[in-house]
mmCIF file of C-alpha atoms in Angstrom:
data_model
loop_
_atom_site.group_PDB
_atom_site.id
_atom_site.type_symbol
_atom_site.label_atom_id
_atom_site.label_comp_id
_atom_site.label_asym_id
_atom_site.label_seq_id
_atom_site.Cartn_x
_atom_site.Cartn_y
_atom_site.Cartn_z
ATOM 1 C CA MET M 1 -30.935 3.792 -45.356
ATOM 2 C CA THR M 2 -31.658 5.442 -42.023
ATOM 3 C CA LYS M 3 -28.766 7.846 -41.646
ATOM 4 C CA ALA M 4 -28.581 11.652 -41.605
ATOM 5 C CA LEU M 5 -25.728 14.136 -41.841
ATOM 6 C CA PHE M 6 -25.918 17.275 -39.700
ATOM 7 C CA ILE M 7 -23.817 20.175 -41.006
ATOM 8 C CA ILE M 8 -23.688 22.586 -38.090
ATOM 9 C CA ASP M 9 -23.288 26.357 -38.581
ATOM 10 C CA VAL M 10 -20.661 26.518 -41.337
ATOM 11 C CA GLN M 11 -21.249 30.252 -41.683
ATOM 12 C CA ASN M 12 -19.105 33.248 -42.551
ATOM 13 C CA ASP M 13 -19.231 34.686 -39.035
ATOM 14 C CA PHE M 14 -17.868 31.416 -37.595
ATOM 15 C CA THR M 15 -14.967 31.109 -40.048
ATOM 16 C CA GLU M 16 -11.742 33.074 -40.249
ATOM 17 C CA GLY M 17 -12.404 36.811 -40.477
ATOM 18 C CA GLY M 18 -15.951 36.516 -39.131
ATOM 19 C CA ALA M 19 -17.386 38.048 -35.968
ATOM 20 C CA LEU M 20 -16.667 34.802 -34.070
ATOM 21 C CA GLY M 21 -14.292 33.129 -36.504
ATOM 22 C CA VAL M 22 -12.559 29.911 -35.455
ATOM 23 C CA ASP M 23 -9.259 28.625 -36.786
ATOM 24 C CA GLY M 24 -9.898 25.938 -39.360
ATOM 25 C CA GLY M 25 -13.420 27.056 -40.170
ATOM 26 C CA ALA M 26 -12.805 27.574 -43.883
ATOM 27 C CA ALA M 27 -11.053 24.201 -44.066
ATOM 28 C CA VAL M 28 -14.127 22.591 -42.484
ATOM 29 C CA ALA M 29 -16.335 24.214 -45.146
ATOM 30 C CA ALA M 30 -14.180 22.843 -47.965
ATOM 31 C CA GLY M 31 -13.770 19.479 -46.240
ATOM 32 C CA VAL M 32 -17.509 19.011 -45.768
ATOM 33 C CA THR M 33 -18.058 19.803 -49.451
ATOM 34 C CA ASP M 34 -15.503 17.170 -50.465
ATOM 35 C CA TYR M 35 -16.881 14.639 -47.982
ATOM 36 C CA LEU M 36 -20.440 15.109 -49.188
ATOM 37 C CA ALA M 37 -19.374 14.737 -52.824
ATOM 38 C CA GLU M 38 -17.947 11.305 -51.970
ATOM 39 C CA HIS M 39 -20.507 10.103 -49.409
ATOM 40 C CA ARG M 40 -23.903 11.615 -50.346
ATOM 41 C CA ASP M 41 -25.368 8.209 -51.184
ATOM 42 C CA GLU M 42 -24.811 7.082 -47.565
ATOM 43 C CA TYR M 43 -27.381 9.560 -46.226
ATOM 44 C CA GLU M 44 -31.141 9.516 -46.380
ATOM 45 C CA LEU M 45 -31.178 13.117 -45.168
ATOM 46 C CA VAL M 46 -28.648 15.962 -45.198
ATOM 47 C CA VAL M 47 -29.470 18.888 -42.910
ATOM 48 C CA ALA M 48 -27.572 22.157 -42.527
ATOM 49 C CA SER M 49 -28.167 24.554 -39.651
ATOM 50 C CA ARG M 50 -27.444 28.239 -39.317
ATOM 51 C CA ASP M 51 -27.598 30.718 -36.499
ATOM 52 C CA TRP M 52 -30.179 33.233 -37.704
ATOM 53 C CA HIS M 53 -30.332 35.908 -35.027
ATOM 54 C CA ASP M 54 -32.557 38.965 -34.875
ATOM 55 C CA GLY M 55 -30.665 42.163 -35.605
ATOM 56 C CA ASP M 56 -32.813 44.447 -33.472
ATOM 57 C CA SER M 57 -32.664 42.616 -30.128
ATOM 58 C CA ASP M 58 -30.186 40.959 -27.800
ATOM 59 C CA ASN M 59 -31.735 37.580 -28.709
ATOM 60 C CA GLY M 60 -32.698 36.694 -25.167
ATOM 61 C CA GLY M 61 -29.436 37.944 -23.706
ATOM 62 C CA HIS M 62 -27.294 36.045 -26.244
ATOM 63 C CA PHE M 63 -25.783 39.243 -27.685
ATOM 64 C CA ALA M 64 -23.687 41.367 -25.337
ATOM 65 C CA ARG M 65 -25.169 44.772 -26.091
ATOM 66 C CA ASP M 66 -24.416 46.751 -22.914
ATOM 67 C CA ALA M 67 -21.271 45.048 -21.617
ATOM 68 C CA ALA M 68 -18.315 43.071 -22.861
ATOM 69 C CA PRO M 69 -19.208 39.510 -23.908
ATOM 70 C CA ASP M 70 -18.209 36.723 -21.520
ATOM 71 C CA PHE M 71 -17.890 34.184 -24.370
ATOM 72 C CA VAL M 72 -19.857 31.661 -22.345
ATOM 73 C CA ASP M 73 -23.409 32.989 -22.260
ATOM 74 C CA THR M 74 -23.000 36.319 -24.042
ATOM 75 C CA TRP M 75 -21.343 36.901 -27.398
ATOM 76 C CA PRO M 76 -20.537 39.702 -29.839
ATOM 77 C CA VAL M 77 -23.222 40.348 -32.449
ATOM 78 C CA HIS M 78 -23.023 37.546 -35.029
ATOM 79 C CA CYS M 79 -25.031 35.735 -37.701
ATOM 80 C CA VAL M 80 -27.739 38.374 -37.976
ATOM 81 C CA ALA M 81 -30.503 37.184 -40.313
ATOM 82 C CA GLY M 82 -30.031 38.361 -43.879
ATOM 83 C CA THR M 83 -26.445 39.590 -43.428
ATOM 84 C CA PRO M 84 -23.335 38.178 -45.127
ATOM 85 C CA GLY M 85 -22.129 36.866 -41.764
ATOM 86 C CA ALA M 86 -25.168 34.596 -41.483
ATOM 87 C CA GLU M 87 -24.662 33.068 -44.939
ATOM 88 C CA TYR M 88 -22.989 29.725 -45.464
ATOM 89 C CA HIS M 89 -19.251 29.920 -46.092
ATOM 90 C CA PRO M 90 -18.654 30.044 -49.867
ATOM 91 C CA ALA M 91 -16.561 26.846 -49.766
ATOM 92 C CA LEU M 92 -19.569 24.904 -48.477
ATOM 93 C CA ASP M 93 -21.586 23.552 -51.401
ATOM 94 C CA VAL M 94 -25.180 23.206 -50.181
ATOM 95 C CA THR M 95 -26.531 21.727 -53.420
ATOM 96 C CA ASP M 96 -27.096 18.344 -51.762
ATOM 97 C CA VAL M 97 -28.606 19.723 -48.553
ATOM 98 C CA ASP M 98 -32.206 18.536 -48.154
ATOM 99 C CA VAL M 99 -33.260 20.723 -45.233
ATOM 100 C CA HIS M 100 -32.040 24.079 -43.932
ATOM 101 C CA ILE M 101 -32.600 24.786 -40.238
ATOM 102 C CA ARG M 102 -32.524 28.280 -38.752
ATOM 103 C CA LYS M 103 -31.926 28.607 -35.028
ATOM 104 C CA GLY M 104 -31.566 31.392 -32.502
ATOM 105 C CA GLN M 105 -34.325 33.563 -33.894
ATOM 106 C CA GLY M 106 -34.728 35.937 -30.979
ATOM 107 C CA GLU M 107 -33.227 33.591 -28.385
ATOM 108 C CA PRO M 108 -30.014 31.737 -27.585
ATOM 109 C CA ALA M 109 -29.816 28.441 -29.475
ATOM 110 C CA TYR M 110 -26.834 26.129 -29.731
ATOM 111 C CA SER M 111 -28.456 22.903 -30.909
ATOM 112 C CA ILE M 112 -29.927 22.106 -34.297
ATOM 113 C CA PHE M 113 -32.849 20.696 -32.294
ATOM 114 C CA GLU M 114 -33.713 24.258 -31.195
ATOM 115 C CA GLY M 115 -34.322 25.473 -34.763
ATOM 116 C CA THR M 116 -36.895 24.985 -37.482
ATOM 117 C CA ASP M 117 -37.047 24.697 -41.248
ATOM 118 C CA GLU M 118 -38.890 27.268 -43.358
ATOM 119 C CA ALA M 119 -42.163 25.418 -42.761
ATOM 120 C CA GLY M 120 -41.673 25.634 -39.006
ATOM 121 C CA ARG M 121 -40.840 21.948 -38.493
ATOM 122 C CA GLY M 122 -38.218 20.871 -35.977
ATOM 123 C CA ILE M 123 -35.457 18.394 -36.662
ATOM 124 C CA ALA M 124 -36.866 15.758 -34.287
ATOM 125 C CA ASP M 125 -40.022 15.524 -36.409
ATOM 126 C CA LEU M 126 -38.014 15.394 -39.633
ATOM 127 C CA LEU M 127 -35.871 12.542 -38.314
ATOM 128 C CA ALA M 128 -38.954 10.612 -37.217
ATOM 129 C CA GLU M 129 -40.683 11.140 -40.589
ATOM 130 C CA ARG M 130 -37.684 9.662 -42.410
ATOM 131 C CA GLY M 131 -37.068 6.835 -39.943
ATOM 132 C CA ILE M 132 -33.575 8.138 -39.174
ATOM 133 C CA THR M 133 -31.719 6.209 -36.471
ATOM 134 C CA GLU M 134 -28.125 7.346 -37.050
ATOM 135 C CA VAL M 135 -26.635 10.831 -37.308
ATOM 136 C CA ASP M 136 -23.169 11.973 -38.348
ATOM 137 C CA VAL M 137 -22.267 15.461 -37.108
ATOM 138 C CA VAL M 138 -19.811 17.914 -38.690
ATOM 139 C CA GLY M 139 -19.339 21.679 -38.517
ATOM 140 C CA ILE M 140 -18.623 24.563 -36.156
ATOM 141 C CA ALA M 141 -17.974 24.924 -33.271
ATOM 142 C CA THR M 142 -16.915 21.638 -31.721
ATOM 143 C CA ASP M 143 -17.188 22.991 -28.184
ATOM 144 C CA TYR M 144 -20.561 24.715 -28.575
ATOM 145 C CA CYS M 145 -23.082 24.018 -31.331
ATOM 146 C CA VAL M 146 -21.583 20.730 -32.549
ATOM 147 C CA ARG M 147 -21.404 19.518 -28.949
ATOM 148 C CA GLN M 148 -24.979 20.484 -28.088
ATOM 149 C CA SER M 149 -26.426 19.170 -31.361
ATOM 150 C CA ALA M 150 -24.703 15.805 -30.860
ATOM 151 C CA LEU M 151 -25.824 15.579 -27.221
ATOM 152 C CA ASP M 152 -29.409 16.341 -28.226
ATOM 153 C CA ALA M 153 -29.280 13.743 -31.006
ATOM 154 C CA LEU M 154 -28.188 11.158 -28.417
ATOM 155 C CA GLU M 155 -31.009 12.343 -26.144
ATOM 156 C CA HIS M 156 -33.431 11.709 -29.017
ATOM 157 C CA GLY M 157 -32.232 8.118 -29.329
ATOM 158 C CA GLN M 158 -29.947 8.506 -32.324
ATOM 159 C CA ARG M 159 -26.696 6.640 -32.820
ATOM 160 C CA VAL M 160 -24.247 9.532 -33.201
ATOM 161 C CA ARG M 161 -20.824 9.892 -34.792
ATOM 162 C CA VAL M 162 -18.790 13.088 -34.732
ATOM 163 C CA LEU M 163 -16.452 13.196 -37.730
ATOM 164 C CA ILE M 164 -13.013 14.430 -36.696
ATOM 165 C CA GLY M 165 -11.352 16.512 -39.369
ATOM 166 C CA LEU M 166 -14.713 18.045 -40.285
ATOM 167 C CA VAL M 167 -15.196 20.012 -37.061
ATOM 168 C CA ALA M 168 -13.457 23.109 -35.709
ATOM 169 C CA GLY M 169 -13.701 24.578 -32.230
ATOM 170 C CA VAL M 170 -13.289 27.847 -30.412
ATOM 171 C CA ALA M 171 -10.386 26.609 -28.278
ATOM 172 C CA PRO M 172 -8.339 23.390 -28.199
ATOM 173 C CA GLU M 173 -8.979 22.672 -24.497
ATOM 174 C CA SER M 174 -12.738 23.129 -24.614
ATOM 175 C CA SER M 175 -12.958 21.227 -27.904
ATOM 176 C CA GLU M 176 -11.068 18.270 -26.430
ATOM 177 C CA ALA M 177 -13.325 18.383 -23.371
ATOM 178 C CA ALA M 178 -16.425 18.455 -25.589
ATOM 179 C CA LEU M 179 -15.260 15.429 -27.578
ATOM 180 C CA ALA M 180 -14.478 13.556 -24.371
ATOM 181 C CA GLU M 181 -17.928 14.418 -23.004
ATOM 182 C CA LEU M 182 -19.580 13.260 -26.220
ATOM 183 C CA GLY M 183 -17.646 10.011 -26.193
ATOM 184 C CA HIS M 184 -18.643 9.401 -22.578
ATOM 185 C CA ALA M 185 -22.291 10.149 -23.479
ATOM 186 C CA GLY M 186 -22.213 7.466 -26.180
ATOM 187 C CA ALA M 187 -21.184 9.221 -29.387
ATOM 188 C CA GLU M 188 -18.503 7.691 -31.564
ATOM 189 C CA ILE M 189 -15.615 10.055 -32.307
ATOM 190 C CA VAL M 190 -14.221 8.885 -35.653
ATOM 191 C CA ALA M 191 -12.101 10.156 -38.516
ATOM 192 C CA ALA M 192 -14.159 11.422 -41.431
ATOM 193 C CA ASP M 193 -12.662 8.772 -43.701
ATOM 194 C CA ALA M 194 -13.423 5.895 -41.316
#
């Protein structure tokens, strides 16, 4: 088995009621839990990422501290390390997660490939160690961190599938554009039950 599941940023601040909550975020958390309960044996490696931003800086300009956020490059304060907003959504069962990646520690980071595990290892090294050649991607947000993580997985030579029904985006238009871009780049866009 040479397949991994990436669970991208299913955190309280990215679900309904959070600092940057998206519609459908809680449903994604519950859906990923159900999916993993049924499909865990299909994956050699299950990895979950979290934004894990510094609370005492603007994280390389990522946090809009002195002006209104533009929601492209600058954002409201979110997912500050050690706060409830940075924790996984309670509907996401992480029991079967093998590796936890933290990203955005003092800098902007959208892709799981920009983070590290607690030992400081990056995801590219972890995939190589396990001989992973295929990655399924789920999580939040379709048009930002899911998009960039999937693009980077393709860049690293992975066969990539994005599982529709287990992703939620900031806006319908940008989410549709992201999925189209991913499909054009070589990712398969498939239903989670396919």
